[in-house]
Amino acid sequence: MSLVSVTTALEPFTNFDAIPENVLEAAKERGTGVHGLIERTLKGLVVGSIPSEWAGYYRSAMGWIETWVEEVIDVEEEYNGFWSNVTSEGRVSFSIPFVGHPDLVCKLKGDDGITVIDWKTPLAYSKTWAPQMAAYRVLTDASRAFPVRLDRDGGPAKSDEKRMNFEADWQFFQSALYCHNYLNGRKK
């Protein structure tokens, strides 16, 4: 059985209809490119030349990492997990596997727990980011998870941790995952 990715389960709740196709394609290319640069840097690989339109986002990420990250644990690694429903009698009534690829799993300076970070290049906050982060938190057994919006001009990145409400966000993701499996004919 193939695992449903976190982003696939949340995809129906992300609407890009109002965004022109060329703008959307450029945003996807930018996001993929910036993520790749950050990943290569954190893994100690050669970065090469950085396109000018991505340079600010990259500087913003590197500044945030230098300021806040004490230890890098994983970068763009696959995590597999299960969402299981346990009855009041202690029996598992169903279990749905899912997979995610968090951008960064790390220890932040002054924090004993594990934190998951997801880099974001859009200016506007998306409501699906919070359930995405809750799912990553569960997959990695982290104590915190939040998106970090990178600045296109290289300024300080912005944390959206205050927008996170783990219980509500996790419930939303569970519902999205359940609906995805139901609509795609997957058994419990």
PDB file of C-alpha atoms in Angstrom:
ATOM      1  CA  MET A   1       0.000   0.000   0.000  1.00  0.00           C
ATOM      2  CA  SER A   2       1.406   3.394  -0.941  1.00  0.00           C
ATOM      3  CA  LEU A   3       1.534   5.975   1.811  1.00  0.00           C
ATOM      4  CA  VAL A   4      -0.402   9.216   1.504  1.00  0.00           C
ATOM      5  CA  SER A   5       1.830  12.243   1.855  1.00  0.00           C
ATOM      6  CA  VAL A   6       0.947  15.038   4.236  1.00  0.00           C
ATOM      7  CA  THR A   7       0.717  17.549   1.398  1.00  0.00           C
ATOM      8  CA  THR A   8      -1.443  15.225  -0.734  1.00  0.00           C
ATOM      9  CA  ALA A   9      -3.982  14.845   2.079  1.00  0.00           C
ATOM     10  CA  LEU A  10      -4.171  18.641   2.453  1.00  0.00           C
ATOM     11  CA  GLU A  11      -4.169  19.450  -1.275  1.00  0.00           C
ATOM     12  CA  PRO A  12      -7.985  19.741  -1.649  1.00  0.00           C
ATOM     13  CA  PHE A  13      -7.943  22.551   0.928  1.00  0.00           C
ATOM     14  CA  THR A  14      -5.430  24.675  -0.963  1.00  0.00           C
ATOM     15  CA  ASN A  15      -6.995  26.802  -3.671  1.00  0.00           C
ATOM     16  CA  PHE A  16      -4.765  28.492  -6.237  1.00  0.00           C
ATOM     17  CA  ASP A  17      -7.591  29.203  -8.735  1.00  0.00           C
ATOM     18  CA  ALA A  18      -7.193  32.996  -8.447  1.00  0.00           C
ATOM     19  CA  ILE A  19      -3.462  32.861  -9.213  1.00  0.00           C
ATOM     20  CA  PRO A  20      -2.463  33.066 -12.887  1.00  0.00           C
ATOM     21  CA  GLU A  21      -0.739  29.899 -14.130  1.00  0.00           C
ATOM     22  CA  ASN A  22       2.547  31.647 -14.979  1.00  0.00           C
ATOM     23  CA  VAL A  23       2.731  33.190 -11.490  1.00  0.00           C
ATOM     24  CA  LEU A  24       1.961  29.836  -9.882  1.00  0.00           C
ATOM     25  CA  GLU A  25       4.640  28.064 -11.945  1.00  0.00           C
ATOM     26  CA  ALA A  26       7.225  30.714 -11.036  1.00  0.00           C
ATOM     27  CA  ALA A  27       6.307  30.354  -7.340  1.00  0.00           C
ATOM     28  CA  LYS A  28       6.674  26.558  -7.518  1.00  0.00           C
ATOM     29  CA  GLU A  29      10.049  26.891  -9.241  1.00  0.00           C
ATOM     30  CA  ARG A  30      11.190  29.444  -6.646  1.00  0.00           C
ATOM     31  CA  GLY A  31      10.045  27.300  -3.712  1.00  0.00           C
ATOM     32  CA  THR A  32      11.686  24.160  -5.079  1.00  0.00           C
ATOM     33  CA  GLY A  33      14.882  26.021  -5.914  1.00  0.00           C
ATOM     34  CA  VAL A  34      15.188  27.777  -2.550  1.00  0.00           C
ATOM     35  CA  HIS A  35      14.468  24.526  -0.682  1.00  0.00           C
ATOM     36  CA  GLY A  36      17.161  22.789  -2.714  1.00  0.00           C
ATOM     37  CA  LEU A  37      19.734  25.483  -1.902  1.00  0.00           C
ATOM     38  CA  ILE A  38      18.971  25.295   1.821  1.00  0.00           C
ATOM     39  CA  GLU A  39      19.041  21.488   1.775  1.00  0.00           C
ATOM     40  CA  ARG A  40      22.412  21.369  -0.002  1.00  0.00           C
ATOM     41  CA  THR A  41      23.891  23.923   2.396  1.00  0.00           C
ATOM     42  CA  LEU A  42      22.681  22.088   5.520  1.00  0.00           C
ATOM     43  CA  LYS A  43      23.953  18.771   4.171  1.00  0.00           C
ATOM     44  CA  GLY A  44      27.367  20.308   3.456  1.00  0.00           C
ATOM     45  CA  LEU A  45      27.052  19.916  -0.314  1.00  0.00           C
ATOM     46  CA  VAL A  46      28.167  22.342  -2.985  1.00  0.00           C
ATOM     47  CA  VAL A  47      25.562  25.027  -3.536  1.00  0.00           C
ATOM     48  CA  GLY A  48      26.953  26.601  -6.703  1.00  0.00           C
ATOM     49  CA  SER A  49      25.684  29.870  -8.068  1.00  0.00           C
ATOM     50  CA  ILE A  50      22.463  31.225  -6.622  1.00  0.00           C
ATOM     51  CA  PRO A  51      19.983  32.844  -9.021  1.00  0.00           C
ATOM     52  CA  SER A  52      19.494  36.498  -8.068  1.00  0.00           C
ATOM     53  CA  GLU A  53      15.738  36.065  -7.647  1.00  0.00           C
ATOM     54  CA  TRP A  54      16.347  33.375  -4.977  1.00  0.00           C
ATOM     55  CA  ALA A  55      19.323  34.978  -3.208  1.00  0.00           C
ATOM     56  CA  GLY A  56      17.273  37.001  -0.714  1.00  0.00           C
ATOM     57  CA  TYR A  57      15.247  33.977   0.383  1.00  0.00           C
ATOM     58  CA  TYR A  58      18.475  32.016   0.811  1.00  0.00           C
ATOM     59  CA  ARG A  59      20.118  34.775   2.905  1.00  0.00           C
ATOM     60  CA  SER A  60      16.963  35.013   5.003  1.00  0.00           C
ATOM     61  CA  ALA A  61      17.053  31.252   5.713  1.00  0.00           C
ATOM     62  CA  MET A  62      20.779  31.258   6.520  1.00  0.00           C
ATOM     63  CA  GLY A  63      20.280  34.182   8.917  1.00  0.00           C
ATOM     64  CA  TRP A  64      17.417  32.397  10.667  1.00  0.00           C
ATOM     65  CA  ILE A  65      19.430  29.182  10.959  1.00  0.00           C
ATOM     66  CA  GLU A  66      22.469  31.018  12.336  1.00  0.00           C
ATOM     67  CA  THR A  67      20.325  32.853  14.886  1.00  0.00           C
ATOM     68  CA  TRP A  68      18.102  30.015  16.081  1.00  0.00           C
ATOM     69  CA  VAL A  69      19.429  26.546  15.208  1.00  0.00           C
ATOM     70  CA  GLU A  70      21.770  24.763  17.615  1.00  0.00           C
ATOM     71  CA  GLU A  71      21.827  21.358  15.911  1.00  0.00           C
ATOM     72  CA  VAL A  72      20.570  20.061  12.579  1.00  0.00           C
ATOM     73  CA  ILE A  73      19.091  16.559  12.983  1.00  0.00           C
ATOM     74  CA  ASP A  74      17.513  15.876   9.567  1.00  0.00           C
ATOM     75  CA  VAL A  75      17.024  17.792   6.335  1.00  0.00           C
ATOM     76  CA  GLU A  76      14.348  16.769   3.818  1.00  0.00           C
ATOM     77  CA  GLU A  77      14.230  13.195   5.148  1.00  0.00           C
ATOM     78  CA  GLU A  78      11.217  10.906   4.830  1.00  0.00           C
ATOM     79  CA  TYR A  79       9.240  10.086   7.967  1.00  0.00           C
ATOM     80  CA  ASN A  80       6.523   7.421   8.013  1.00  0.00           C
ATOM     81  CA  GLY A  81       3.829   7.106  10.635  1.00  0.00           C
ATOM     82  CA  PHE A  82       0.321   6.010  11.444  1.00  0.00           C
ATOM     83  CA  TRP A  83      -2.731   7.785  12.653  1.00  0.00           C
ATOM     84  CA  SER A  84      -4.571   5.230  14.756  1.00  0.00           C
ATOM     85  CA  ASN A  85      -7.901   5.472  16.453  1.00  0.00           C
ATOM     86  CA  VAL A  86      -7.954   3.704  19.808  1.00  0.00           C
ATOM     87  CA  THR A  87     -11.333   2.852  21.342  1.00  0.00           C
ATOM     88  CA  SER A  88     -12.158   3.385  25.015  1.00  0.00           C
ATOM     89  CA  GLU A  89     -11.533  -0.359  25.440  1.00  0.00           C
ATOM     90  CA  GLY A  90      -7.960   0.119  24.196  1.00  0.00           C
ATOM     91  CA  ARG A  91      -8.464  -1.534  20.798  1.00  0.00           C
ATOM     92  CA  VAL A  92      -7.248   0.037  17.576  1.00  0.00           C
ATOM     93  CA  SER A  93     -10.341   0.529  15.417  1.00  0.00           C
ATOM     94  CA  PHE A  94      -8.364   1.710  12.408  1.00  0.00           C
ATOM     95  CA  SER A  95      -4.891   2.808  11.471  1.00  0.00           C
ATOM     96  CA  ILE A  96      -4.005   4.957   8.469  1.00  0.00           C
ATOM     97  CA  PRO A  97      -0.366   5.252   7.374  1.00  0.00           C
ATOM     98  CA  PHE A  98       1.011   8.531   6.050  1.00  0.00           C
ATOM     99  CA  VAL A  99       4.363  10.007   5.070  1.00  0.00           C
ATOM    100  CA  GLY A 100       5.991  13.411   5.238  1.00  0.00           C
ATOM    101  CA  HIS A 101       9.212  15.149   4.290  1.00  0.00           C
ATOM    102  CA  PRO A 102       9.862  17.949   6.792  1.00  0.00           C
ATOM    103  CA  ASP A 103      12.306  20.576   5.563  1.00  0.00           C
ATOM    104  CA  LEU A 104      14.302  20.710   8.798  1.00  0.00           C
ATOM    105  CA  VAL A 105      14.270  18.720  12.030  1.00  0.00           C
ATOM    106  CA  CYS A 106      16.502  20.429  14.566  1.00  0.00           C
ATOM    107  CA  LYS A 107      17.251  21.547  18.094  1.00  0.00           C
ATOM    108  CA  LEU A 108      16.807  25.252  18.623  1.00  0.00           C
ATOM    109  CA  LYS A 109      19.153  27.235  20.822  1.00  0.00           C
ATOM    110  CA  GLY A 110      17.982  27.151  24.447  1.00  0.00           C
ATOM    111  CA  ASP A 111      15.365  24.452  23.801  1.00  0.00           C
ATOM    112  CA  ASP A 112      15.688  20.833  24.934  1.00  0.00           C
ATOM    113  CA  GLY A 113      13.064  19.467  22.546  1.00  0.00           C
ATOM    114  CA  ILE A 114      13.050  18.697  18.852  1.00  0.00           C
ATOM    115  CA  THR A 115      11.538  21.246  16.461  1.00  0.00           C
ATOM    116  CA  VAL A 116      10.325  20.863  12.879  1.00  0.00           C
ATOM    117  CA  ILE A 117      10.694  23.809  10.504  1.00  0.00           C
ATOM    118  CA  ASP A 118       9.078  24.179   7.099  1.00  0.00           C
ATOM    119  CA  TRP A 119      10.451  26.923   4.861  1.00  0.00           C
ATOM    120  CA  LYS A 120       7.874  29.073   3.097  1.00  0.00           C
ATOM    121  CA  THR A 121       8.480  31.601   0.327  1.00  0.00           C
ATOM    122  CA  PRO A 122       4.940  33.030  -0.179  1.00  0.00           C
ATOM    123  CA  LEU A 123       4.112  36.373   1.413  1.00  0.00           C
ATOM    124  CA  ALA A 124       0.630  35.267   2.443  1.00  0.00           C
ATOM    125  CA  TYR A 125      -0.004  32.723   5.177  1.00  0.00           C
ATOM    126  CA  SER A 126      -1.891  29.577   4.124  1.00  0.00           C
ATOM    127  CA  LYS A 127      -4.363  27.913   6.481  1.00  0.00           C
ATOM    128  CA  THR A 128      -3.093  24.464   5.458  1.00  0.00           C
ATOM    129  CA  TRP A 129       0.351  25.171   6.909  1.00  0.00           C
ATOM    130  CA  ALA A 130      -0.791  24.585  10.504  1.00  0.00           C
ATOM    131  CA  PRO A 131      -2.243  21.085   9.890  1.00  0.00           C
ATOM    132  CA  GLN A 132       0.845  20.273   7.801  1.00  0.00           C
ATOM    133  CA  MET A 133       3.061  21.225  10.731  1.00  0.00           C
ATOM    134  CA  ALA A 134       0.925  19.210  13.184  1.00  0.00           C
ATOM    135  CA  ALA A 135       1.334  16.126  10.980  1.00  0.00           C
ATOM    136  CA  TYR A 136       5.105  16.661  10.781  1.00  0.00           C
ATOM    137  CA  ARG A 137       5.212  17.079  14.540  1.00  0.00           C
ATOM    138  CA  VAL A 138       3.497  13.715  15.005  1.00  0.00           C
ATOM    139  CA  LEU A 139       5.703  11.978  12.414  1.00  0.00           C
ATOM    140  CA  THR A 140       8.920  13.224  14.024  1.00  0.00           C
ATOM    141  CA  ASP A 141       7.754  13.115  17.658  1.00  0.00           C
ATOM    142  CA  ALA A 142       8.836  16.757  17.925  1.00  0.00           C
ATOM    143  CA  SER A 143       7.762  19.069  20.718  1.00  0.00           C
ATOM    144  CA  ARG A 144       7.304  21.996  18.324  1.00  0.00           C
ATOM    145  CA  ALA A 145       6.662  22.513  14.614  1.00  0.00           C
ATOM    146  CA  PHE A 146       6.079  25.705  12.684  1.00  0.00           C
ATOM    147  CA  PRO A 147       6.550  27.335   9.292  1.00  0.00           C
ATOM    148  CA  VAL A 148       9.190  30.003   8.761  1.00  0.00           C
ATOM    149  CA  ARG A 149       8.467  32.548   6.029  1.00  0.00           C
ATOM    150  CA  LEU A 150      11.597  33.667   4.258  1.00  0.00           C
ATOM    151  CA  ASP A 151      12.089  37.266   3.178  1.00  0.00           C
ATOM    152  CA  ARG A 152      12.640  37.758  -0.557  1.00  0.00           C
ATOM    153  CA  ASP A 153      15.028  40.652   0.080  1.00  0.00           C
ATOM    154  CA  GLY A 154      17.156  38.714   2.572  1.00  0.00           C
ATOM    155  CA  GLY A 155      15.712  40.299   5.699  1.00  0.00           C
ATOM    156  CA  PRO A 156      14.777  38.428   8.865  1.00  0.00           C
ATOM    157  CA  ALA A 157      12.559  35.397   8.354  1.00  0.00           C
ATOM    158  CA  LYS A 158       9.214  35.346  10.157  1.00  0.00           C
ATOM    159  CA  SER A 159       8.126  32.483  12.373  1.00  0.00           C
ATOM    160  CA  ASP A 160       4.449  31.592  12.307  1.00  0.00           C
ATOM    161  CA  GLU A 161       4.607  29.536  15.512  1.00  0.00           C
ATOM    162  CA  LYS A 162       1.994  31.717  17.243  1.00  0.00           C
ATOM    163  CA  ARG A 163      -0.573  30.633  14.640  1.00  0.00           C
ATOM    164  CA  MET A 164      -0.165  26.963  15.601  1.00  0.00           C
ATOM    165  CA  ASN A 165      -2.811  25.242  17.726  1.00  0.00           C
ATOM    166  CA  PHE A 166      -1.585  21.669  17.797  1.00  0.00           C
ATOM    167  CA  GLU A 167      -4.797  19.931  18.938  1.00  0.00           C
ATOM    168  CA  ALA A 168      -7.032  21.685  16.406  1.00  0.00           C
ATOM    169  CA  ASP A 169      -4.436  21.494  13.643  1.00  0.00           C
ATOM    170  CA  TRP A 170      -3.850  17.762  14.236  1.00  0.00           C
ATOM    171  CA  GLN A 171      -7.608  17.097  14.218  1.00  0.00           C
ATOM    172  CA  PHE A 172      -7.903  18.926  10.900  1.00  0.00           C
ATOM    173  CA  PHE A 173      -5.096  16.844   9.404  1.00  0.00           C
ATOM    174  CA  GLN A 174      -6.660  13.607  10.687  1.00  0.00           C
ATOM    175  CA  SER A 175      -9.942  14.563   9.030  1.00  0.00           C
ATOM    176  CA  ALA A 176      -8.181  15.437   5.764  1.00  0.00           C
ATOM    177  CA  LEU A 177      -6.289  12.130   5.800  1.00  0.00           C
ATOM    178  CA  TYR A 178      -9.437  10.147   6.564  1.00  0.00           C
ATOM    179  CA  CYS A 179     -11.373  11.922   3.785  1.00  0.00           C
ATOM    180  CA  HIS A 180      -8.533  11.373   1.321  1.00  0.00           C
ATOM    181  CA  ASN A 181      -8.496   7.650   2.057  1.00  0.00           C
ATOM    182  CA  TYR A 182     -12.289   7.399   1.952  1.00  0.00           C
ATOM    183  CA  LEU A 183     -12.573   9.235  -1.377  1.00  0.00           C
ATOM    184  CA  ASN A 184      -9.723   7.232  -2.905  1.00  0.00           C
ATOM    185  CA  GLY A 185     -11.100   3.823  -1.927  1.00  0.00           C
ATOM    186  CA  ARG A 186      -8.518   2.939   0.682  1.00  0.00           C
ATOM    187  CA  LYS A 187      -9.540   0.651   3.464  1.00  0.00           C
ATOM    188  CA  LYS A 188      -9.142   1.596   7.109  1.00  0.00           C
TER     189      LYS A 188
END
